mmCIF file of C-alpha atoms in Angstrom:
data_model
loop_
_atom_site.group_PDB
_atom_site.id
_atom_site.type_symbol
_atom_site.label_atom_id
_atom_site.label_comp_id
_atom_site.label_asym_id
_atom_site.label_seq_id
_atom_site.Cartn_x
_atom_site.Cartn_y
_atom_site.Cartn_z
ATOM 1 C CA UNK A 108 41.736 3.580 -4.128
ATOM 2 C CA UNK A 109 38.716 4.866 -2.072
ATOM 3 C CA UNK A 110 34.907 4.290 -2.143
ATOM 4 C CA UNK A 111 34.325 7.277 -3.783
ATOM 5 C CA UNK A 112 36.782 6.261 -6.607
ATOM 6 C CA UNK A 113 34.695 2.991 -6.984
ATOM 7 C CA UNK A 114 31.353 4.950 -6.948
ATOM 8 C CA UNK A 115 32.417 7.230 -9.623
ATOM 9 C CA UNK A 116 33.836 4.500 -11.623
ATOM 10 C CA UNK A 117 30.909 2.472 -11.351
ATOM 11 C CA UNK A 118 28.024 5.279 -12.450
ATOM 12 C CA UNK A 119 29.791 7.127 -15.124
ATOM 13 C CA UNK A 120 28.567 3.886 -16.815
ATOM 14 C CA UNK A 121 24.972 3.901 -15.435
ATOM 15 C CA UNK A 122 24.402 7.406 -15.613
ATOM 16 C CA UNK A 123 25.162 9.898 -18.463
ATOM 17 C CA UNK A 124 23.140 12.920 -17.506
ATOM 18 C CA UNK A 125 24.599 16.030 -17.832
ATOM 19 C CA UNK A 126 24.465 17.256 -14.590
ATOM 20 C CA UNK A 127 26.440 13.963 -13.197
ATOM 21 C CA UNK A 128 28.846 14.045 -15.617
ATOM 22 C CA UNK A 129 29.572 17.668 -14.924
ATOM 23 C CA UNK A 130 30.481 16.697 -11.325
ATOM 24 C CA UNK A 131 32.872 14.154 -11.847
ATOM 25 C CA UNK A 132 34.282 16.264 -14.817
ATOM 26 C CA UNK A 133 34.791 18.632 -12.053
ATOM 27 C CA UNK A 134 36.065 17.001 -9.271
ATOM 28 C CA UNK A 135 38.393 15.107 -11.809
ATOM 29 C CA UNK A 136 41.453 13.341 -9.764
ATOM 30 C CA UNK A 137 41.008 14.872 -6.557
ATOM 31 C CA UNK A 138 39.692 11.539 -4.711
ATOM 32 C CA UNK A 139 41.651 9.016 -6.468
ATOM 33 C CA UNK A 140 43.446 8.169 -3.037
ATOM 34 C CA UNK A 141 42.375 8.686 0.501
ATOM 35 C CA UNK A 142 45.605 10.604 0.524
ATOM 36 C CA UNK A 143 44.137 13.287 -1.973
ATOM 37 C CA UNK A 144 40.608 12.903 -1.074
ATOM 38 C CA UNK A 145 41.486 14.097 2.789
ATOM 39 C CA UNK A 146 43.891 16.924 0.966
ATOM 40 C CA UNK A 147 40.829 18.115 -1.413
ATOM 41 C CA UNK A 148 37.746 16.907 0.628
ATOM 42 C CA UNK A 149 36.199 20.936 1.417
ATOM 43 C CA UNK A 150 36.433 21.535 -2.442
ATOM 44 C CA UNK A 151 35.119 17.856 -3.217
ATOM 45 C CA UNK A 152 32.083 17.975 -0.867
ATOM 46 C CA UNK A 153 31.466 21.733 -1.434
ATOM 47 C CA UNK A 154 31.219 20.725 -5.131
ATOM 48 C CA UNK A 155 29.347 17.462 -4.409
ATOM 49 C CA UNK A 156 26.790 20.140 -2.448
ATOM 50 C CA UNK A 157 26.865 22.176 -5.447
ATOM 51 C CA UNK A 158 25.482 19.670 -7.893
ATOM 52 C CA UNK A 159 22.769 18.125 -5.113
ATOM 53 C CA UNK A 160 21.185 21.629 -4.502
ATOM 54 C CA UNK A 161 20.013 21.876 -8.591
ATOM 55 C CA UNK A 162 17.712 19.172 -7.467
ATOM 56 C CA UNK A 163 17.962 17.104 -10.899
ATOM 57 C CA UNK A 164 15.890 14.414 -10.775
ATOM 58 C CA UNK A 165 17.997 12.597 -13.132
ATOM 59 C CA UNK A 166 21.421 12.899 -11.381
ATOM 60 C CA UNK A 167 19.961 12.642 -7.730
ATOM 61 C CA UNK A 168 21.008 9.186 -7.192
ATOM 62 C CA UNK A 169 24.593 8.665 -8.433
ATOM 63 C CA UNK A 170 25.114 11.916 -6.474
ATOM 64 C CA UNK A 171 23.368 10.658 -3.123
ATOM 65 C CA UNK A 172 25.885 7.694 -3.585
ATOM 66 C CA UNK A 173 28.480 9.913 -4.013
ATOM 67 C CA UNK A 174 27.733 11.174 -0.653
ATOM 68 C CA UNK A 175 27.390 8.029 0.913
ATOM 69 C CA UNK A 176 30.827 6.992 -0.491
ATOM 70 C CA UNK A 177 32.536 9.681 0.647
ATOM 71 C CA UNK A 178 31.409 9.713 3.932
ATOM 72 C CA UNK A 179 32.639 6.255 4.225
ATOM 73 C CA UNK A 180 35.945 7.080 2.911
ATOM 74 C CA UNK A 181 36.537 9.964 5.686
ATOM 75 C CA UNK A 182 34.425 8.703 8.729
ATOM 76 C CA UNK A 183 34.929 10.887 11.335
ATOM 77 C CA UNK A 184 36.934 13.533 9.194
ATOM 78 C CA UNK A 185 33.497 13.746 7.795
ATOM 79 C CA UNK A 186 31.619 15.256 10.632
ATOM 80 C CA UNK A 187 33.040 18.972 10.263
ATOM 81 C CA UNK A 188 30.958 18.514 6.807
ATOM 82 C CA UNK A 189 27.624 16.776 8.199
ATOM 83 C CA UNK A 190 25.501 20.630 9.267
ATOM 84 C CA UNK A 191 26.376 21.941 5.620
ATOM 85 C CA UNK A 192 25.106 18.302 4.397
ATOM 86 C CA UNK A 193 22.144 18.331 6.024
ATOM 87 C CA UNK A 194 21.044 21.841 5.009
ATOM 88 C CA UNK A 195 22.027 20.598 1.518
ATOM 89 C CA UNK A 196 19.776 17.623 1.872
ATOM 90 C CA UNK A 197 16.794 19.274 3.513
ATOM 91 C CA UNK A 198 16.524 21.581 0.618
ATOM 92 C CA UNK A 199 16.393 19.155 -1.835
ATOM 93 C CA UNK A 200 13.880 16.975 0.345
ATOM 94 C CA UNK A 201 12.051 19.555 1.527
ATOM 95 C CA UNK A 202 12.274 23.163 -1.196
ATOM 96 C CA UNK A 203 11.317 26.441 1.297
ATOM 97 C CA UNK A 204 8.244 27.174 -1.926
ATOM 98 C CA UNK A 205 6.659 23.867 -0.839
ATOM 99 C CA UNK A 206 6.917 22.513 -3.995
ATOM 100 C CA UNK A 207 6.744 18.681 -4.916
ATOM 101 C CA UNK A 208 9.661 16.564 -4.770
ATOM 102 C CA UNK A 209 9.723 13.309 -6.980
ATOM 103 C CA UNK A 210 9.280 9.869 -4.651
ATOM 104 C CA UNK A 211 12.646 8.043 -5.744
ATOM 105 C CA UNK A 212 14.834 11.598 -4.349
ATOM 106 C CA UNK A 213 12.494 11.574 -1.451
ATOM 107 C CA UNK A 214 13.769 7.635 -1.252
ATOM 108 C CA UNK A 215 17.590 8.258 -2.136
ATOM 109 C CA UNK A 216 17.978 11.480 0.014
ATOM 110 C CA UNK A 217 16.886 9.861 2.915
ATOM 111 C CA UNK A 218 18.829 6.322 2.094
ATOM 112 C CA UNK A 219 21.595 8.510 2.625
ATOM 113 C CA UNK A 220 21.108 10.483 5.171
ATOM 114 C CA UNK A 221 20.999 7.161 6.983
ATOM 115 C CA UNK A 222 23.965 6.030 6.287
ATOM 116 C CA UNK A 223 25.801 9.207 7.191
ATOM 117 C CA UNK A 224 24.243 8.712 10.586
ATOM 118 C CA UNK A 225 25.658 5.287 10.540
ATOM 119 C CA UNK A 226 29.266 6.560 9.880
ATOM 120 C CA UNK A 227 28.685 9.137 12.166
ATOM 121 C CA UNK A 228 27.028 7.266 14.981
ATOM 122 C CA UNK A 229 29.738 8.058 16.951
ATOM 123 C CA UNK A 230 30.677 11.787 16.864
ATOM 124 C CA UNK A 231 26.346 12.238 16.579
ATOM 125 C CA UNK A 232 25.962 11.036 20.072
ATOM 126 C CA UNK A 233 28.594 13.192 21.546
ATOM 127 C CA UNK A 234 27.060 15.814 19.767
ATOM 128 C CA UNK A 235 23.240 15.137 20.166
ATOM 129 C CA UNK A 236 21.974 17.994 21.362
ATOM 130 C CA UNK A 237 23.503 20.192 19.267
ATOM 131 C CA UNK A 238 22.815 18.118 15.988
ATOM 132 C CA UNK A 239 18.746 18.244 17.163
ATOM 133 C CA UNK A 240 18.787 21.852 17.900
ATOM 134 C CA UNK A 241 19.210 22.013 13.569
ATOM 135 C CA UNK A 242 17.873 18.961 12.706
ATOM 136 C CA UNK A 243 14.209 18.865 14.179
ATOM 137 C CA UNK A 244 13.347 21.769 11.474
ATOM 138 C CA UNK A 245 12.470 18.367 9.489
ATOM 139 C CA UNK A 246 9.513 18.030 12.371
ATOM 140 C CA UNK A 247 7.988 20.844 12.049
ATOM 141 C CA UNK A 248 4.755 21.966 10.494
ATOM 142 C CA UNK A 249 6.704 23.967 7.411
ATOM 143 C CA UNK A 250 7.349 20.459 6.533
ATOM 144 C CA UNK A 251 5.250 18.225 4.664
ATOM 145 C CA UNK A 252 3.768 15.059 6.758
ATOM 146 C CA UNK A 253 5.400 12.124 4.674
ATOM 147 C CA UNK A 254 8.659 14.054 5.184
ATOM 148 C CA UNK A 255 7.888 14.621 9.030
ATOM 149 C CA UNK A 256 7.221 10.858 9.180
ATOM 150 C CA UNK A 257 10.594 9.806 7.225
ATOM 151 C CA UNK A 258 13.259 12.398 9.604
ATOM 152 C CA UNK A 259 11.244 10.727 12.311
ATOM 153 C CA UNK A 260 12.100 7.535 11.551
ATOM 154 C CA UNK A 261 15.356 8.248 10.511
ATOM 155 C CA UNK A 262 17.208 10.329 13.395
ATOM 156 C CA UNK A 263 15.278 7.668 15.893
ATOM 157 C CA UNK A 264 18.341 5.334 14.505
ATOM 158 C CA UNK A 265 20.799 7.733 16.600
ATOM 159 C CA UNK A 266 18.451 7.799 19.627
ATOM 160 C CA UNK A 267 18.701 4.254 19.932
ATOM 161 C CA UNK A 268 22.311 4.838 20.236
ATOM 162 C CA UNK A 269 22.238 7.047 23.351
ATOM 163 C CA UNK A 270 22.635 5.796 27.008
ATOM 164 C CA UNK A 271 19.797 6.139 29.311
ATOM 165 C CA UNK A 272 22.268 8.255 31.247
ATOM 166 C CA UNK A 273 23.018 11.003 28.583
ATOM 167 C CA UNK A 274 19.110 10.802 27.002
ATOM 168 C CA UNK A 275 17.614 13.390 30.117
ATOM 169 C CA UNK A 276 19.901 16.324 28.467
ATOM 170 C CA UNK A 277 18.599 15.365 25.046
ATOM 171 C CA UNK A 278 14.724 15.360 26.397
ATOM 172 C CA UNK A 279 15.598 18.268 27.995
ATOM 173 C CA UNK A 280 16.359 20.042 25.130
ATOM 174 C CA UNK A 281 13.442 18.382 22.730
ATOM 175 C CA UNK A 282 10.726 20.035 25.583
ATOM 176 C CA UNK A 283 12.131 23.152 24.841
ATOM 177 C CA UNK A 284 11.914 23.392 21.585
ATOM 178 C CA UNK A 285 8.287 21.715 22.183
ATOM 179 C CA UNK A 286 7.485 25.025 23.909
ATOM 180 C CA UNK A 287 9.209 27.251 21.754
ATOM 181 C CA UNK A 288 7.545 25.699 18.572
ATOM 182 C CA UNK A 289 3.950 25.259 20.093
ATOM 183 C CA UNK A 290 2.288 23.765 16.972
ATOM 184 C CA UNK A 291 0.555 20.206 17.109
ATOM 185 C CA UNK A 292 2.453 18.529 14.154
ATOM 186 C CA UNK A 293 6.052 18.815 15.895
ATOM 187 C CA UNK A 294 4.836 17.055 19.224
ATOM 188 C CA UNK A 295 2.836 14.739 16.844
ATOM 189 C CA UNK A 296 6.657 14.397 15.350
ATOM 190 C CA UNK A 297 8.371 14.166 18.336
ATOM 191 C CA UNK A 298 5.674 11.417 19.353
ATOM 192 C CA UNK A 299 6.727 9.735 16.112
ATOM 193 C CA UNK A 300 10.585 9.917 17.142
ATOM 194 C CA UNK A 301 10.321 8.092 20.623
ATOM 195 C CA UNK A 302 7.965 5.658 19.157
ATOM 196 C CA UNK A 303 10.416 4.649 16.658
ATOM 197 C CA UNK A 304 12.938 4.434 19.000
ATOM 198 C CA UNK A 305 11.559 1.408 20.941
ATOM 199 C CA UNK A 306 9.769 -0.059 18.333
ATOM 200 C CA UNK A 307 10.754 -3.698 17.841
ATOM 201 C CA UNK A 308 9.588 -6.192 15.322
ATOM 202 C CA UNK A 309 6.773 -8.719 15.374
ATOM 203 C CA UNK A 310 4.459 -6.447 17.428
ATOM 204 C CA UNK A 311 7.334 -6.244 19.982
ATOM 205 C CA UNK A 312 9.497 -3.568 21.424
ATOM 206 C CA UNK A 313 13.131 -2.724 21.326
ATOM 207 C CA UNK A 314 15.161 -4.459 24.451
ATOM 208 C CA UNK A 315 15.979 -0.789 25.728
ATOM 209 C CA UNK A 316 12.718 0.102 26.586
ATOM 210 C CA UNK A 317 12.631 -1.020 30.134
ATOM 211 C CA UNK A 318 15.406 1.960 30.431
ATOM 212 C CA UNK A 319 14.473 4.637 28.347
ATOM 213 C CA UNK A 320 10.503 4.596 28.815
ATOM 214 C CA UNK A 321 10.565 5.660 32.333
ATOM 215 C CA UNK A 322 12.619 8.927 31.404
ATOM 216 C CA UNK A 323 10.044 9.371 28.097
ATOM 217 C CA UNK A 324 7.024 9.284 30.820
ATOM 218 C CA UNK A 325 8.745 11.682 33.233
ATOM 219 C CA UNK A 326 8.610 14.429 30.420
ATOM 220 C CA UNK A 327 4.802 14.285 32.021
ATOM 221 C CA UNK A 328 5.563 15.441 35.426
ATOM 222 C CA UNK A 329 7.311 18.441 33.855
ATOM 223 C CA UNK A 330 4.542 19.496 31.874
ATOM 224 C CA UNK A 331 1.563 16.819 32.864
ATOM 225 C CA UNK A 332 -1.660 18.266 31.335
ATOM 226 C CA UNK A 333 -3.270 21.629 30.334
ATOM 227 C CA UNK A 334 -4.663 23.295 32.470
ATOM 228 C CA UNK A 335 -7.848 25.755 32.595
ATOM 229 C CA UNK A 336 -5.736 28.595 30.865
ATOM 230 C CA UNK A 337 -2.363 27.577 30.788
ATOM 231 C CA UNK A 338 -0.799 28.554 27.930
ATOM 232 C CA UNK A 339 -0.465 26.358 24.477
ATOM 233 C CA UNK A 340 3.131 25.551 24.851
ATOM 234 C CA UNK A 341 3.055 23.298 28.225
ATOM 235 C CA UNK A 342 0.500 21.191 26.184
ATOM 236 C CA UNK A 343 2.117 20.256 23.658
ATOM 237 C CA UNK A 344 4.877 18.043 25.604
ATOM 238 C CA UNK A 345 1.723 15.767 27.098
ATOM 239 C CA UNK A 346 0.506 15.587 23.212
ATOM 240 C CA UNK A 347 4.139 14.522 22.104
ATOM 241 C CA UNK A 348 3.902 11.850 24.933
ATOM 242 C CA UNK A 349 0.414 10.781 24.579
ATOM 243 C CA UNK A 350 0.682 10.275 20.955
ATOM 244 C CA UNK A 351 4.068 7.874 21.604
ATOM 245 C CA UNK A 352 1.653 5.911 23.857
ATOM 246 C CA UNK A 353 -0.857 5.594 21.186
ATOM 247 C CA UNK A 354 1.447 4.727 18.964
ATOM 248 C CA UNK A 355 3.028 1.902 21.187
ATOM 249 C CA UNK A 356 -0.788 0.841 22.092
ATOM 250 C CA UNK A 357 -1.601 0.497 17.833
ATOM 251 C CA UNK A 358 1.800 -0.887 17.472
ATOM 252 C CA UNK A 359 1.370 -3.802 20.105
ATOM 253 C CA UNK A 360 -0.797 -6.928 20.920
ATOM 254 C CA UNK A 361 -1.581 -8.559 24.284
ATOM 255 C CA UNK A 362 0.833 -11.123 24.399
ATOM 256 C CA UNK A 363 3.668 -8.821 23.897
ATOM 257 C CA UNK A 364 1.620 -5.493 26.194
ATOM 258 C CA UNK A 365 3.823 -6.655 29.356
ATOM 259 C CA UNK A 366 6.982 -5.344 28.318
ATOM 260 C CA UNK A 367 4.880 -1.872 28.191
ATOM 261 C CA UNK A 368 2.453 -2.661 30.890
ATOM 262 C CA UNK A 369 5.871 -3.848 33.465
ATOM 263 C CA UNK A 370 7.635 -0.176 33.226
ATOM 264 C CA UNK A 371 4.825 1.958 33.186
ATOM 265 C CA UNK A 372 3.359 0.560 36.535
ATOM 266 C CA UNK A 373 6.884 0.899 37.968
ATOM 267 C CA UNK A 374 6.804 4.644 37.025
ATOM 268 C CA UNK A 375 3.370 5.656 38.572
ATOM 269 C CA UNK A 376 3.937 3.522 41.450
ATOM 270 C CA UNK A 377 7.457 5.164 41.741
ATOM 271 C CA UNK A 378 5.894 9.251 41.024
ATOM 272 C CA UNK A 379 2.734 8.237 43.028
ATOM 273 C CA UNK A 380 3.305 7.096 46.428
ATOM 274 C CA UNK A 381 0.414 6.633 48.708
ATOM 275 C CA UNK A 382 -0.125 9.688 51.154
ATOM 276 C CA UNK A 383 -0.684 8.276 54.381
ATOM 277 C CA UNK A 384 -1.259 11.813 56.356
ATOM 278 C CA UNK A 385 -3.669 12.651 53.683
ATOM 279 C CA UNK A 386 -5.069 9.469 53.400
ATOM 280 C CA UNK A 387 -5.557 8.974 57.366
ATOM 281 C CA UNK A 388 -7.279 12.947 57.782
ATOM 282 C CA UNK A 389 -9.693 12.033 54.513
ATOM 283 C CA UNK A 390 -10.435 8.774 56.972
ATOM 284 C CA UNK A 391 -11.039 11.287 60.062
ATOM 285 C CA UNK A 392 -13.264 13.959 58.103
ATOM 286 C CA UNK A 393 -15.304 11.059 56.526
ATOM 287 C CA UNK A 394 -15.212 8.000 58.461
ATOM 288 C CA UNK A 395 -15.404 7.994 62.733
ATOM 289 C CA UNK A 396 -12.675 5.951 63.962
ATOM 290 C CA UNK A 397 -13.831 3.024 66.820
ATOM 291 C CA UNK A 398 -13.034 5.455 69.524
ATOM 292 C CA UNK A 399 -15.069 8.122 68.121
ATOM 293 C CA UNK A 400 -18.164 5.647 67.523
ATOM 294 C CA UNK A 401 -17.637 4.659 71.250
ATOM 295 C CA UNK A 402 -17.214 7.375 72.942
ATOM 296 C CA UNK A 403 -20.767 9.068 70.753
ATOM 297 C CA UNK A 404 -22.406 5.783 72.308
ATOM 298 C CA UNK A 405 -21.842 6.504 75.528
ATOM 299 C CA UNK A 406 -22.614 10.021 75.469
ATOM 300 C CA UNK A 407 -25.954 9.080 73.846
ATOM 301 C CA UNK A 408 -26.530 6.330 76.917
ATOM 302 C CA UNK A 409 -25.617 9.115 78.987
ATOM 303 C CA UNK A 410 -27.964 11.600 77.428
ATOM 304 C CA UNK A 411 -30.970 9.150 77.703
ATOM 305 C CA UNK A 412 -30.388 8.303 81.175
#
C-alpha cells in the first residue's frame, strides 16, 4: 500500500464534498501500490493540481493531505513535480484578483508546503538558487503581508539547511533580485527570511548563527547605505539587513545578546582594520609630534635672543 492509499482511505469517510469525492473518483486505482503510483504519478498529481486550483474551501484539506501523502510516497521522484506544485499552491494562497482566502486554506496550504520542503530538503538545497529565483514571488509587495510573513517563515526551514559554504551564491542571488524588485516590502521580507533562519527559542538564537551571520552582514559592504542620489535599488539590501537586525534586537534579551553581540564585533573588527598611515598623517596635520614642539622651542629661544 502507499500513504496516499491510506490518506484516501481515511477521508472518503471524513469528507463527502463533491469536489473531493470527484478526485478520488478520478484518480480511482492508480496509487494503490507504489508500483502504480510511480507508473501514473504525472496524471495523479496533474489531477491532484486540478482539483486544488478550484479553491473549494470545503475540499482544501483532504486535498492538501493528499499532497502531503504523495509526496511522501515518491520522495525524491517528487521533485520534477515541486515548480508546478508551488504555482498550484500560490494561486490558491495567494489569487492574482487579490481576493480573500479563508484562514484554515491559508493554514493547510502552507502545512503542506512544509512538509514538501521536508521531503525535499535534499534535492531543495542542491537546487536553492534556482527554487528562490520562483519562489520569492511569495515576498513581494503583490502579496498580501500575512502571506509575506508565512513564505517567510516557511522557506527559512530550507535555509537552515544550507552550509555556510554554499549560502554566499544564494545571497548572491537574493541581492539581485533585491535590486531588481526595488520595493520596501520584499527587503522587509527578505529581512523576515534571515531572521527566521537563526531564530532560536527562549529568546535565543539558532546554534548556526556564529557561521551564517557574518556572511548576512557582509551583504552591507556590497551595498552599505544610500547615498545622496544613489539610486533606490542599492537601498533596499541595507533595509533587508537592518530590518533582520531589528528583528534579532526585538527578538532577544540581555542575557542571551552575546551570541549576537560575539559575531558582530568579529565582523567590524575583521571589515574595519585600523589605518595606521591615515591615522599617523591625521596625528601630523593635527597634533605636533615631540620633535616638532622642540625644534619650534628653540627657534623661538633663538628668535628672542
Amino acid at each position: 500500500t502507499t500513504f496516499f492509499k491510506e490518506t484516501a482511505l481515511q477521508w472518503q469517510e471524513l469528507n463527502i464534498s463533491a469536489n473531493f469525492t470527484g478526485f478520488l473518483r478520478q484518480v480511482g486505482s492508480k496509487a494503490d501500490s507504489l508500483a502504480l503510483l510511480l507508473l501514473h504519478q504525472d496524471e495523479v498529481v496533474a489531477t491532484l493540481l486540478e482539483y486544488l486550483r478550484k479553491r473549494d474551501a470545503l475540499s482544501s484539506e483532504p486535498l492538501f493531505a493528499m499532497l502531503v501523502a504523495i509526496a511522501r510516497d515518491l520522495r525524491g521522484d517528487f521533485y520534477k513535480h515541486f515548480q508546478s506544485v508551488f504555482e498550484t499552491l500560490r494561486e490558491v494562497v495567494s489569487p492574482s484578483d487579490r481576493s480573500n482566502v479563508p484562514s484554515d486554506m491559508l493554514a493547510h496550504g502552507f502545512r503542506a508546503l512544509v512538509y514538501c520542503f521536508k521531503f525535499l530538503r535534499r534535492q531543495l538545497v542542491d537546487d536553492v538558487v534556482a527554487v528562490f529565483e520562483y519562489y520569492y514571488v511569495l515576498l513581494t509587495a503583490d502579496v498580501r503581508d500575512h502571506i509575506r510573513e508565512f513564505a517567510a517563515e516557511c522557506f527559512a526551514y530550507v535555509l537552515r539547511k544550507i552550509s555556510p559554504a554554499k549560502l554566499p551564491e544564494l545571497l548572491r542571488a537574493v541581492m539581485k533580485l533585491l535590486q531588481a524588485d526595488g520595493s520596501i516590502e520584499f527587503a522587509e521580507s527578505i529581512g523576515k527570511l534571515l531572521f527566521e533562519s537563526v531564530r532560536g527559542v527562549r529568546h535565543g538564537f539558532h546554534s548556526r548563527l556564529p557561521s551564517v551571520w557574518p556572511l548576512y552582514l557582509q551583504m552591507l559592504t556590497v551595498h552599505a547605505v544610500r547615498p545622496a542620489g544613489e539610486d533606490e535599488d542599492t537601498w533596499v539590501v541595507y533595509l533587508a539587513v537592518k530590518n533582520l537586525v531589528h528583528r534579532c534586537l526585538e527578538h532577544t534579551r540581555q542575557e542571551e545578546s552575546q551570541a549576537l553581540w560575539a559575531p558582530t564585533l568579529e565582523a567590524l573588527r575583521k571589515w574595519t582594520p585600523v589605518d595606521t598611515a591615515a591615522a599617523a598623517g591625521a596625528t601630523a596635520a593635527g597634533t605636533p609630534s615631540s620633535k616638532s614642539k622642540t625644534t619650534a622651542a628653540s627657534s623661538s629661544a633663538s628668535s628672542k635672543a
